Amino acid sequence: MNVAIVGGTGYGAVELLRFLHNHPYVEVKKVISHSNSGTKLAEVYPHLVNVVDIEMAELDVHTLAEEVDLVFFATPSNVSKRYIPDLVDKGVRCIDLSGDFRLRDGKKYVEYYGEEMAPQSYIDKAVYGLSEINKEAIKQAMIIANPGCYPTATTLGLIPVLEKGLVNPNSIIVDAKTGVSGAGRKLSLNVHFSEMNENFKAYKVGVHKHIPEIEQMLSERAEQAIQVIFTPHIVPMTRGIMSTMYVDMKDVYSTEELIQLYQEYYQTHPFVRIRKEGALPATKEVYGSNYCDIGLYADERTGKLIIVSVIDNLVKGASGQAIQNMNIMCGWEETTGLHQLPIYP
Amino acid sequence: MNVAIVGGTGYGAVELLRFLHNHPYVEVKKVISHSNSGTKLAEVYPHLVNVVDIEMAELDVHTLAEEVDLVFFATPSNVSKRYIPDLVDKGVRCIDLSGDFRLRDGKKYVEYYGEEMAPQSYIDKAVYGLSEINKEAIKQAMIIANPGCYPTATTLGLIPVLEKGLVNPNSIIVDAKTGVSGAGRKLSLNVHFSEMNENFKAYKVGVHKHIPEIEQMLSERAEQAIQVIFTPHIVPMTRGIMSTMYVDMKDVYSTEELIQLYQEYYQTHPFVRIRKEGALPATKEVYGSNYCDIGLYADERTGKLIIVSVIDNLVKGASGQAIQNMNIMCGWEETTGLHQLPIYP
Amino acid sequence: MNVAIVGGTGYGAVELLRFLHNHPYVEVKKVISHSNSGTKLAEVYPHLVNVVDIEMAELDVHTLAEEVDLVFFATPSNVSKRYIPDLVDKGVRCIDLSGDFRLRDGKKYVEYYGEEMAPQSYIDKAVYGLSEINKEAIKQAMIIANPGCYPTATTLGLIPVLEKGLVNPNSIIVDAKTGVSGAGRKLSLNVHFSEMNENFKAYKVGVHKHIPEIEQMLSERAEQAIQVIFTPHIVPMTRGIMSTMYVDMKDVYSTEELIQLYQEYYQTHPFVRIRKEGALPATKEVYGSNYCDIGLYADERTGKLIIVSVIDNLVKGASGQAIQNMNIMCGWEETTGLHQLPIYP
Amino acid sequence: MNVAIVGGTGYGAVELLRFLHNHPYVEVKKVISHSNSGTKLAEVYPHLVNVVDIEMAELDVHTLAEEVDLVFFATPSNVSKRYIPDLVDKGVRCIDLSGDFRLRDGKKYVEYYGEEMAPQSYIDKAVYGLSEINKEAIKQAMIIANPGCYPTATTLGLIPVLEKGLVNPNSIIVDAKTGVSGAGRKLSLNVHFSEMNENFKAYKVGVHKHIPEIEQMLSERAEQAIQVIFTPHIVPMTRGIMSTMYVDMKDVYSTEELIQLYQEYYQTHPFVRIRKEGALPATKEVYGSNYCDIGLYADERTGKLIIVSVIDNLVKGASGQAIQNMNIMCGWEETTGLHQLPIYP
C-alpha cells in the first residue's frame, strides 16, 4: 500500500517513518512539507542519511489522490481540515494526528483552538482513533482523528473503572507530565535548552486543548457528562508522558481486585500492559515503543484510587497509534511494524 | 558563634557549608562523619578544595558540647535521636534536618519510619521549624525539627487558604515532584544515572514518610484532623521540588482575590514570593536559593483551587531553612547568609 | 537457530534481546544470570513485561551446549574466559562482548585488566569482530572478540587514512566522550544521578583498558607499531560515543578528497555513513541504531585532519555489532534484525 | 559605585546581577535593553521577582555617563564598539564581555567575526582582562576586553608550561566542551531542548571566533607565534566548560613536578585551583562559582602532557571574571562579591 505523510519536518513525521521503514505492507511514496519542499528529508534530519531518500514536495490533493491510498497528517492544528474533505471525497483514507477532527462539538473547538472548526459533515465521518476502545469503528473509517498524547494515556487509564461504574465520574483529577518533544520542533523560549534543562514547570493550567478531548471521550464511555481537572507539566526529558490520576472509589476495592479488572479489560490488547500490585510504571519503560503501561494503587485510608498511566508521547501518543489504526483499517495484525521493544536504558 | 555539622558527607552538610561560608556571625568548628572521620572534607568533595580545610571527626558529645553552641544534624533518620537529648541537656541547641523529632505522635513515627521514636519528653521540647509559620516558637527553641522538603513546599502553599477556611480541608490532593538530590548520596539503582535520566517515576505512593508530617502541620493550622492524598514523583534533574495541589473551594473566589490573600499572608516573609495572575513558578526560578515561590489558579469551571509551590529541596527544603531557623533562634536578621539569588539558567 | 545470553541483568543483554526479539532466524533459548537465577527477566526489567517471558538460569556448560548453537557473553571482564574454551570444544560458537579475548598479547591484558589472561590457544582462535574490517575472518570464527565501544568508533574512523598511508601513524590523538550507560548497571558514586547530571568529567586518562585494543587494531592495519593518546570523558546522557581524532596529514588533502576516500572505503558497508563536507555527525543521529557515522575536516591551516566518529555505545559499540557478527558467521544478510532506524529526537 | 549593565535580557546580565546583588561597594543603577526597554527585568526573569526591581531602559550615552562610573557590556558582538569610545571619552570605564575589543589585529576580527573592527585607537587602549595574567595592566585600564569562555579555560591551563618553555608551542591541540548556556538565550534549532538533550555535538570546527583570541594570548606569553588546533563541542548540560589540552613535552617531566609548577604559578591567585596527582577536575566542581580548576597528566609513554581545565562558562568565563576585573580596576580585594562556593550537587 502506498501512503503519504504531510508535515515532513515535524517529529510526528520522522516517527512515522521510523516505524513505516520496517512495515512489511506499506511504502511511503510522498513526504509533504510546505516549508521544505524540494529539500531531501535527510538534509533536515541527518539521522536518515543513506536510509530515507525522499525529497519533500508541496501538497497537491489531485496528484496525491492518484498516488497514494492513505495520508497521514502530522501537521499543527488548522491544516488538515483544509485538505481532508477533498481527499476523502476522492476515496483516500486519512489519519489526522492533529486535533482538527477530534471534537464533535464545534463550539469547544472554537473555544480551545481559537479557530473555525472543520466542516461538520466530515467531523461526523471521523472516528476517534483510540485503538483499544474504538476498534470496530476504526475498521470502517475514512477519517481517523488520532488521539492527542495526554488523552491517550489518560483515557486508557480511566475507562475500565468508569465503564464499570466503580468510581465517581465527577471526582477526576489528572496531573499530567510530558517530555519536551510534545512541543514539537518549533522554536520557543519555553523549550530552549538552557531554560528547560534542570527545570520542571506547569503550563496551560485550566486551558489546555486536550481538556475537551478527554472529557468528550470519558463522557461517552461513562454515558454521562464528565468534567475533569487537568494540569499539564513539562519534564526535562525528551520523550514520555505520565498521567497520575485521582478518583473517588464508590466502595472499598483492593488494589489487587482492580488490577485484575484492568487485566481482563485489556486482555486482548497487546499494547496495554498492567503492572502487578506494588509496581508502578515509569516513562522509560515504554520509551520508543507503542505500549501504554498502567499501574494502580487503591488508597484504603482515603478512599481514593490512584492510577498511573505512561506512554511514549511520540509513539502511542501520536505516530505509533496512527500506524496501529492504519493496521486496523486495513485488516492487518494490529502490531504489524510496531514490534520494537522499548529502548532501555 | 561556633557550630558543628553532623553528617559530613551528605548533600545536606555541603549545602550548610555553602551558606555558612558566607555567614557573618558563624564559624563551622567541626564536621562530623562516622564513615569518613579522619578524612579531609575536600577529598570527598573536590569542589571545596582550597576553600574548606576541615578534617572530619567522630561524634563525641562531650567535646562537642564544649566546642560549639549549636549543632546541625544532617543525618539519615534514626541518628539524631541518639545524640540530641544529651546535647540539649548540656545546653547545646540542635537543628535536626532528619525526621526524628518532627512527629508528635510516636505511633505515626513507628508506622512510617519503622523504628522506635525519640524520647517523648524531647519531642515535646522540639519546635517544628517551618520558619514562616512558627517564628515565635523557634526563637525560644532548644531543638528544631527542621521540616522535610515536601512538607515545606506543601504546607506553605496550603496554610493561607486553610487558615482562612476558604477550602474544604478534606479535599486536599498533593501531586509532588522532586529532583533526584532529595534521595541523597547513597547509591541505589533507582537513582543510577542510566536508569533515572530520561525517565519520570512515581514512588512510595501512599506510604511516604512525609504524609504524617504534612497532615500534622495542616491539622494544627486548620484546627481539625486532616488527611491528604500525597503522591511523590521523581524528575530527571538534580534540584527542585514542585507540589501541585488541588482543593475544593467552599465558595467562588477569583484567582486575583486569592493571590492578594497570599501576598498579605506572606507580606513580612521575604522568602515566600507569590506570582501574579497568569504566572506559575518553575523550579529553576528558585534554584540554589531559599525562596518558596507560589502560584495560584482558581478554576471557576470546576470549583477547584490549584496551588503550585516550588522550592529548592536542598535549600528551603533542608539546609537553607535550617540556617533561617538558626538566624531566628539567635535573634539575627532572618536572611543573614542567605542572600544568594537563584542561579539562572 | 537457538542462542543463549550470559549476563542477563546487564545493559548488554537487554540490548541483545531488543534486537533478537525482531530477528527472523534466532530464538533466545536461555538467559543466564548468576546473581538473578530463578528470577524472571521482566521483574528486573519491567519494560519487558508481557513480551519477554524468560526465567534466568545458572550457567551450566553441558546443558547449554546441548540447547543452543551460539552463546553471547555480555559479562564483565574475567568471566567469559572461564567458560568459552569448554563451549567451543563442544562446538558452540561464542561471541564475547567483554575484553577477555581481544588482546593477542597476554602481557597487555595483565597490565590493563589486572588479571590473568585467557588461554593463549583460545585467544589465537578468536577473531576480533570489527565487522566491516574483519568480515572474512568472522565468517569462519568459533570465537568472536566483540570490539569495545571506544575502539569501534575510533578504529572505524581512522583505518581508511591509515591504510592509505595519508597520515602520520604516530601523531594520533583520540579525545573520546561516552554516554553513561557504558559504565553498566553496577552502582558507583561516579554515575550516581546527582553527581553525574549537569557534569562533564575526564576519567582513566592514560590507563583505560581500550588503549591497547585500539593500538593493536591500528598497528595491524597500518602494518607498524602505533601508540595513541586516548582520553575518555563521560557526558551527562545515557547513550552515545563520539571520538574526536587528530592526525597529521602527510600532504595537503582537501576535506572533499578525504570524504570521497571514506565513501569508497565503506561503500559496501551499510552501517558506516560518511557525512558530506561541512557536516559532522552528532551522537543522537545514531541513537538506538547500529550505525557508525563519520565526519571529516582537513584543517589546511595547521595540516591536521580532524575525524569525528559517533556510534551508540550499546549498539554498534556492543550488542548491535555482536548481532552483526552473528549474521556474518551464519551467512545471513549482515543487517538482519538490525533495521531499526535511529530514534530521533 | 554606580554601574550599568547593557544587554539586560541575556544570561551574562543576569549573572552580573546575581553577583552584584551581594557586592558591598556597587549599586546597579541601570540595566539597558534595546529589545525590552520599559519592561521590568523580573517580568523577563521571574527568578528576580521581589528582589531586583529595575525597569530596563534604552541606551543613551549622555545620561549613562552622568549616572554611572562603569558600564558592563553583556552584548553580542558588534554592539559595544559603537558605544564604548564615547563612554570612555566621557570618563566612564567599560568592561566588555563581547569580542569587540579582544583582537589587536583588525584583520583577524574581520576574518572571524565577519564585521568591521572597533576603532584601532580604542583597541589599543583596551586591556585583555585575563585577571590572573594581566592584573597590573587591568588596574589602569579604561576598557577591559573581558576574555571569552573558551580562551579563559584554555589559556589559564596552558600559560604556565608555555612561559617556562617546557612544551613545544606548536603542538597544542585543544579539545573543548561547553554547556549550552554559552549559546545564550537566542532561539536556535541547535539548542532546542529536544535536539540537544541526550546529544553531543562538535561544531564550528576550525572556524570558531575564539581561535584567534587563544592564539593571540598564547603567542604573547610564549613570545612567539603560535597556532592551535581548537575543536569545540557542546554537552547536554547548562553550565560548564572543559578544555582538554594536548602538548608535547620537551623533556621528561613527572606529573608531580608539573603540578608543583602550576601551584607555584597560581599561588597568589585564589580563583585558580590545581588538583593533586591522580585527580582531574569535573565541571560540576566549579558550578556557579568563579574558580578555574586545573588537573595535569604527564603521559610518560607518549611524551604528551594532558591538561584539563574547567570553569563555569557564565562565571569565570564571563560575568564573574568581569566583576573580578572591576574589583582589580577599583583597587578592591579581587574576590569581593565573588565568595559564592560552587553549588554541588
PDB file of N, CA, C and O in Angstrom, chain C residues 53-98:
ATOM      1  N   ASP C  53       9.298 -13.559  28.257  1.00  0.00           N
ATOM      2  CA  ASP C  53       8.877 -14.387  29.386  1.00  0.00           C
ATOM      3  C   ASP C  53       9.943 -15.448  29.660  1.00  0.00           C
ATOM      4  O   ASP C  53       9.729 -16.636  29.464  1.00  0.00           O
ATOM      5  N   ILE C  54      11.099 -14.976  30.096  1.00  0.00           N
ATOM      6  CA  ILE C  54      12.224 -15.889  30.321  1.00  0.00           C
ATOM      7  C   ILE C  54      12.628 -15.812  31.790  1.00  0.00           C
ATOM      8  O   ILE C  54      12.732 -14.730  32.355  1.00  0.00           O
ATOM      9  N   GLU C  55      12.856 -16.973  32.371  1.00  0.00           N
ATOM     10  CA  GLU C  55      13.388 -17.018  33.727  1.00  0.00           C
ATOM     11  C   GLU C  55      14.885 -17.213  33.623  1.00  0.00           C
ATOM     12  O   GLU C  55      15.365 -18.079  32.884  1.00  0.00           O
ATOM     13  N   MET C  56      15.616 -16.418  34.349  1.00  0.00           N
ATOM     14  CA  MET C  56      17.072 -16.524  34.242  1.00  0.00           C
ATOM     15  C   MET C  56      17.574 -17.782  34.943  1.00  0.00           C
ATOM     16  O   MET C  56      16.998 -18.250  35.918  1.00  0.00           O
ATOM     17  N   ALA C  57      18.657 -18.320  34.401  1.00  0.00           N
ATOM     18  CA  ALA C  57      19.180 -19.588  34.924  1.00  0.00           C
ATOM     19  C   ALA C  57      20.661 -19.446  35.247  1.00  0.00           C
ATOM     20  O   ALA C  57      21.324 -18.512  34.815  1.00  0.00           O
ATOM     21  N   GLU C  58      21.156 -20.401  36.008  1.00  0.00           N
ATOM     22  CA  GLU C  58      22.599 -20.504  36.249  1.00  0.00           C
ATOM     23  C   GLU C  58      23.295 -21.002  34.984  1.00  0.00           C
ATOM     24  O   GLU C  58      22.682 -21.706  34.171  1.00  0.00           O
ATOM     25  N   LEU C  59      24.557 -20.700  34.873  1.00  0.00           N
ATOM     26  CA  LEU C  59      25.320 -21.190  33.732  1.00  0.00           C
ATOM     27  C   LEU C  59      25.736 -22.640  33.962  1.00  0.00           C
ATOM     28  O   LEU C  59      26.376 -22.955  34.966  1.00  0.00           O
ATOM     29  N   ASP C  60      25.372 -23.491  33.045  1.00  0.00           N
ATOM     30  CA  ASP C  60      25.860 -24.872  33.072  1.00  0.00           C
ATOM     31  C   ASP C  60      26.310 -25.205  31.656  1.00  0.00           C
ATOM     32  O   ASP C  60      25.496 -25.268  30.724  1.00  0.00           O
ATOM     33  N   VAL C  61      27.602 -25.363  31.504  1.00  0.00           N
ATOM     34  CA  VAL C  61      28.176 -25.516  30.169  1.00  0.00           C
ATOM     35  C   VAL C  61      27.575 -26.707  29.419  1.00  0.00           C
ATOM     36  O   VAL C  61      27.272 -26.619  28.229  1.00  0.00           O
ATOM     37  N   HIS C  62      27.344 -27.791  30.140  1.00  0.00           N
ATOM     38  CA  HIS C  62      26.879 -29.000  29.459  1.00  0.00           C
ATOM     39  C   HIS C  62      25.479 -28.837  28.870  1.00  0.00           C
ATOM     40  O   HIS C  62      25.260 -29.083  27.696  1.00  0.00           O
ATOM     41  N   THR C  63      24.547 -28.406  29.707  1.00  0.00           N
ATOM     42  CA  THR C  63      23.188 -28.250  29.166  1.00  0.00           C
ATOM     43  C   THR C  63      23.155 -27.144  28.116  1.00  0.00           C
ATOM     44  O   THR C  63      22.440 -27.241  27.123  1.00  0.00           O
ATOM     45  N   LEU C  64      23.947 -26.111  28.337  1.00  0.00           N
ATOM     46  CA  LEU C  64      23.983 -25.025  27.365  1.00  0.00           C
ATOM     47  C   LEU C  64      24.410 -25.560  25.995  1.00  0.00           C
ATOM     48  O   LEU C  64      23.808 -25.239  24.964  1.00  0.00           O
ATOM     49  N   ALA C  65      25.442 -26.357  26.005  1.00  0.00           N
ATOM     50  CA  ALA C  65      25.964 -26.888  24.749  1.00  0.00           C
ATOM     51  C   ALA C  65      24.928 -27.759  24.040  1.00  0.00           C
ATOM     52  O   ALA C  65      24.937 -27.872  22.803  1.00  0.00           O
ATOM     53  N   GLU C  66      24.066 -28.337  24.801  1.00  0.00           N
ATOM     54  CA  GLU C  66      23.029 -29.157  24.160  1.00  0.00           C
ATOM     55  C   GLU C  66      21.889 -28.325  23.593  1.00  0.00           C
ATOM     56  O   GLU C  66      21.277 -28.684  22.601  1.00  0.00           O
ATOM     57  N   GLU C  67      21.628 -27.219  24.262  1.00  0.00           N
ATOM     58  CA  GLU C  67      20.426 -26.476  23.903  1.00  0.00           C
ATOM     59  C   GLU C  67      20.630 -25.381  22.860  1.00  0.00           C
ATOM     60  O   GLU C  67      19.680 -25.003  22.187  1.00  0.00           O
ATOM     61  N   VAL C  68      21.815 -24.864  22.786  1.00  0.00           N
ATOM     62  CA  VAL C  68      21.997 -23.715  21.885  1.00  0.00           C
ATOM     63  C   VAL C  68      23.186 -23.909  20.954  1.00  0.00           C
ATOM     64  O   VAL C  68      24.088 -24.707  21.222  1.00  0.00           O
ATOM     65  N   ASP C  69      23.181 -23.116  19.885  1.00  0.00           N
ATOM     66  CA  ASP C  69      24.242 -23.186  18.884  1.00  0.00           C
ATOM     67  C   ASP C  69      25.262 -22.069  19.058  1.00  0.00           C
ATOM     68  O   ASP C  69      26.369 -22.141  18.541  1.00  0.00           O
ATOM     69  N   LEU C  70      24.823 -21.034  19.767  1.00  0.00           N
ATOM     70  CA  LEU C  70      25.696 -19.864  19.879  1.00  0.00           C
ATOM     71  C   LEU C  70      25.405 -19.177  21.215  1.00  0.00           C
ATOM     72  O   LEU C  70      24.246 -19.093  21.626  1.00  0.00           O
ATOM     73  N   VAL C  71      26.462 -18.702  21.846  1.00  0.00           N
ATOM     74  CA  VAL C  71      26.298 -18.027  23.136  1.00  0.00           C
ATOM     75  C   VAL C  71      26.895 -16.621  23.056  1.00  0.00           C
ATOM     76  O   VAL C  71      28.019 -16.445  22.585  1.00  0.00           O
ATOM     77  N   PHE C  72      26.097 -15.646  23.492  1.00  0.00           N
ATOM     78  CA  PHE C  72      26.622 -14.286  23.661  1.00  0.00           C
ATOM     79  C   PHE C  72      27.054 -14.109  25.116  1.00  0.00           C
ATOM     80  O   PHE C  72      26.266 -14.390  26.037  1.00  0.00           O
ATOM     81  N   PHE C  73      28.258 -13.643  25.337  1.00  0.00           N
ATOM     82  CA  PHE C  73      28.692 -13.276  26.684  1.00  0.00           C
ATOM     83  C   PHE C  73      28.635 -11.754  26.825  1.00  0.00           C
ATOM     84  O   PHE C  73      29.441 -11.039  26.242  1.00  0.00           O
ATOM     85  N   ALA C  74      27.641 -11.291  27.574  1.00  0.00           N
ATOM     86  CA  ALA C  74      27.544  -9.852  27.859  1.00  0.00           C
ATOM     87  C   ALA C  74      27.892  -9.671  29.321  1.00  0.00           C
ATOM     88  O   ALA C  74      27.100  -9.211  30.133  1.00  0.00           O
ATOM     89  N   THR C  75      29.081 -10.056  29.649  1.00  0.00           N
ATOM     90  CA  THR C  75      29.562 -10.142  31.032  1.00  0.00           C
ATOM     91  C   THR C  75      30.701  -9.159  31.273  1.00  0.00           C
ATOM     92  O   THR C  75      31.318  -8.674  30.326  1.00  0.00           O
ATOM     93  N   PRO C  76      31.016  -8.860  32.522  1.00  0.00           N
ATOM     94  CA  PRO C  76      32.210  -8.057  32.810  1.00  0.00           C
ATOM     95  C   PRO C  76      33.468  -8.842  32.441  1.00  0.00           C
ATOM     96  O   PRO C  76      33.386 -10.039  32.147  1.00  0.00           O
ATOM     97  N   SER C  77      34.599  -8.192  32.488  1.00  0.00           N
ATOM     98  CA  SER C  77      35.872  -8.874  32.245  1.00  0.00           C
ATOM     99  C   SER C  77      36.034 -10.044  33.206  1.00  0.00           C
ATOM    100  O   SER C  77      35.454 -10.067  34.286  1.00  0.00           O
ATOM    101  N   ASN C  78      36.827 -11.004  32.784  1.00  0.00           N
ATOM    102  CA  ASN C  78      37.221 -12.102  33.664  1.00  0.00           C
ATOM    103  C   ASN C  78      36.118 -13.098  33.946  1.00  0.00           C
ATOM    104  O   ASN C  78      36.183 -13.830  34.925  1.00  0.00           O
ATOM    105  N   VAL C  79      35.114 -13.131  33.103  1.00  0.00           N
ATOM    106  CA  VAL C  79      34.082 -14.156  33.244  1.00  0.00           C
ATOM    107  C   VAL C  79      34.129 -15.120  32.051  1.00  0.00           C
ATOM    108  O   VAL C  79      34.299 -16.322  32.213  1.00  0.00           O
ATOM    109  N   SER C  80      34.032 -14.565  30.858  1.00  0.00           N
ATOM    110  CA  SER C  80      33.874 -15.419  29.674  1.00  0.00           C
ATOM    111  C   SER C  80      35.057 -16.369  29.487  1.00  0.00           C
ATOM    112  O   SER C  80      34.882 -17.487  29.018  1.00  0.00           O
ATOM    113  N   LYS C  81      36.224 -15.947  29.860  1.00  0.00           N
ATOM    114  CA  LYS C  81      37.399 -16.800  29.625  1.00  0.00           C
ATOM    115  C   LYS C  81      37.323 -18.105  30.420  1.00  0.00           C
ATOM    116  O   LYS C  81      38.009 -19.067  30.092  1.00  0.00           O
ATOM    117  N   ARG C  82      36.490 -18.149  31.434  1.00  0.00           N
ATOM    118  CA  ARG C  82      36.341 -19.379  32.208  1.00  0.00           C
ATOM    119  C   ARG C  82      35.401 -20.372  31.526  1.00  0.00           C
ATOM    120  O   ARG C  82      35.396 -21.548  31.866  1.00  0.00           O
ATOM    121  N   TYR C  83      34.584 -19.910  30.597  1.00  0.00           N
ATOM    122  CA  TYR C  83      33.580 -20.803  30.002  1.00  0.00           C
ATOM    123  C   TYR C  83      33.751 -21.026  28.500  1.00  0.00           C
ATOM    124  O   TYR C  83      33.378 -22.065  27.964  1.00  0.00           O
ATOM    125  N   ILE C  84      34.279 -20.039  27.822  1.00  0.00           N
ATOM    126  CA  ILE C  84      34.331 -20.140  26.364  1.00  0.00           C
ATOM    127  C   ILE C  84      35.150 -21.332  25.873  1.00  0.00           C
ATOM    128  O   ILE C  84      34.713 -22.041  24.953  1.00  0.00           O
ATOM    129  N   PRO C  85      36.305 -21.605  26.467  1.00  0.00           N
ATOM    130  CA  PRO C  85      37.054 -22.770  25.948  1.00  0.00           C
ATOM    131  C   PRO C  85      36.219 -24.051  25.943  1.00  0.00           C
ATOM    132  O   PRO C  85      36.148 -24.752  24.918  1.00  0.00           O
ATOM    133  N   ASP C  86      35.564 -24.346  27.018  1.00  0.00           N
ATOM    134  CA  ASP C  86      34.718 -25.545  27.080  1.00  0.00           C
ATOM    135  C   ASP C  86      33.612 -25.532  26.028  1.00  0.00           C
ATOM    136  O   ASP C  86      33.354 -26.547  25.364  1.00  0.00           O
ATOM    137  N   LEU C  87      32.957 -24.397  25.926  1.00  0.00           N
ATOM    138  CA  LEU C  87      31.844 -24.310  24.979  1.00  0.00           C
ATOM    139  C   LEU C  87      32.322 -24.532  23.552  1.00  0.00           C
ATOM    140  O   LEU C  87      31.699 -25.257  22.770  1.00  0.00           O
ATOM    141  N   VAL C  88      33.430 -23.880  23.236  1.00  0.00           N
ATOM    142  CA  VAL C  88      33.976 -24.011  21.894  1.00  0.00           C
ATOM    143  C   VAL C  88      34.386 -25.460  21.633  1.00  0.00           C
ATOM    144  O   VAL C  88      34.153 -26.004  20.542  1.00  0.00           O
ATOM    145  N   ASP C  89      34.961 -26.105  22.620  1.00  0.00           N
ATOM    146  CA  ASP C  89      35.337 -27.518  22.458  1.00  0.00           C
ATOM    147  C   ASP C  89      34.121 -28.385  22.179  1.00  0.00           C
ATOM    148  O   ASP C  89      34.227 -29.429  21.528  1.00  0.00           O
ATOM    149  N   LYS C  90      32.985 -27.941  22.695  1.00  0.00           N
ATOM    150  CA  LYS C  90      31.757 -28.704  22.436  1.00  0.00           C
ATOM    151  C   LYS C  90      31.058 -28.240  21.166  1.00  0.00           C
ATOM    152  O   LYS C  90      29.895 -28.586  20.923  1.00  0.00           O
ATOM    153  N   GLY C  91      31.727 -27.373  20.401  1.00  0.00           N
ATOM    154  CA  GLY C  91      31.158 -26.973  19.116  1.00  0.00           C
ATOM    155  C   GLY C  91      30.208 -25.790  19.174  1.00  0.00           C
ATOM    156  O   GLY C  91      29.535 -25.478  18.192  1.00  0.00           O
ATOM    157  N   VAL C  92      30.149 -25.122  20.302  1.00  0.00           N
ATOM    158  CA  VAL C  92      29.273 -23.954  20.398  1.00  0.00           C
ATOM    159  C   VAL C  92      30.055 -22.696  20.059  1.00  0.00           C
ATOM    160  O   VAL C  92      31.114 -22.434  20.635  1.00  0.00           O
ATOM    161  N   ARG C  93      29.523 -21.918  19.141  1.00  0.00           N
ATOM    162  CA  ARG C  93      30.195 -20.671  18.797  1.00  0.00           C
ATOM    163  C   ARG C  93      29.915 -19.609  19.862  1.00  0.00           C
ATOM    164  O   ARG C  93      28.822 -19.599  20.447  1.00  0.00           O
ATOM    165  N   CYS C  94      30.883 -18.761  20.124  1.00  0.00           N
ATOM    166  CA  CYS C  94      30.745 -17.782  21.197  1.00  0.00           C
ATOM    167  C   CYS C  94      31.076 -16.382  20.697  1.00  0.00           C
ATOM    168  O   CYS C  94      32.079 -16.187  19.994  1.00  0.00           O
ATOM    169  N   ILE C  95      30.234 -15.447  21.085  1.00  0.00           N
ATOM    170  CA  ILE C  95      30.517 -14.027  20.809  1.00  0.00           C
ATOM    171  C   ILE C  95      30.665 -13.348  22.154  1.00  0.00           C
ATOM    172  O   ILE C  95      29.731 -13.310  22.955  1.00  0.00           O
ATOM    173  N   ASP C  96      31.865 -12.845  22.382  1.00  0.00           N
ATOM    174  CA  ASP C  96      32.203 -12.325  23.700  1.00  0.00           C
ATOM    175  C   ASP C  96      32.225 -10.799  23.673  1.00  0.00           C
ATOM    176  O   ASP C  96      33.089 -10.196  23.046  1.00  0.00           O
ATOM    177  N   LEU C  97      31.278 -10.173  24.362  1.00  0.00           N
ATOM    178  CA  LEU C  97      31.244  -8.708  24.387  1.00  0.00           C
ATOM    179  C   LEU C  97      32.238  -8.125  25.390  1.00  0.00           C
ATOM    180  O   LEU C  97      32.429  -6.906  25.427  1.00  0.00           O
ATOM    181  N   SER C  98      32.854  -8.961  26.194  1.00  0.00           N
ATOM    182  CA  SER C  98      33.841  -8.452  27.155  1.00  0.00           C
ATOM    183  C   SER C  98      35.219  -8.407  26.509  1.00  0.00           C
ATOM    184  O   SER C  98      35.392  -8.772  25.344  1.00  0.00           O
TER     185      SER C  98
END
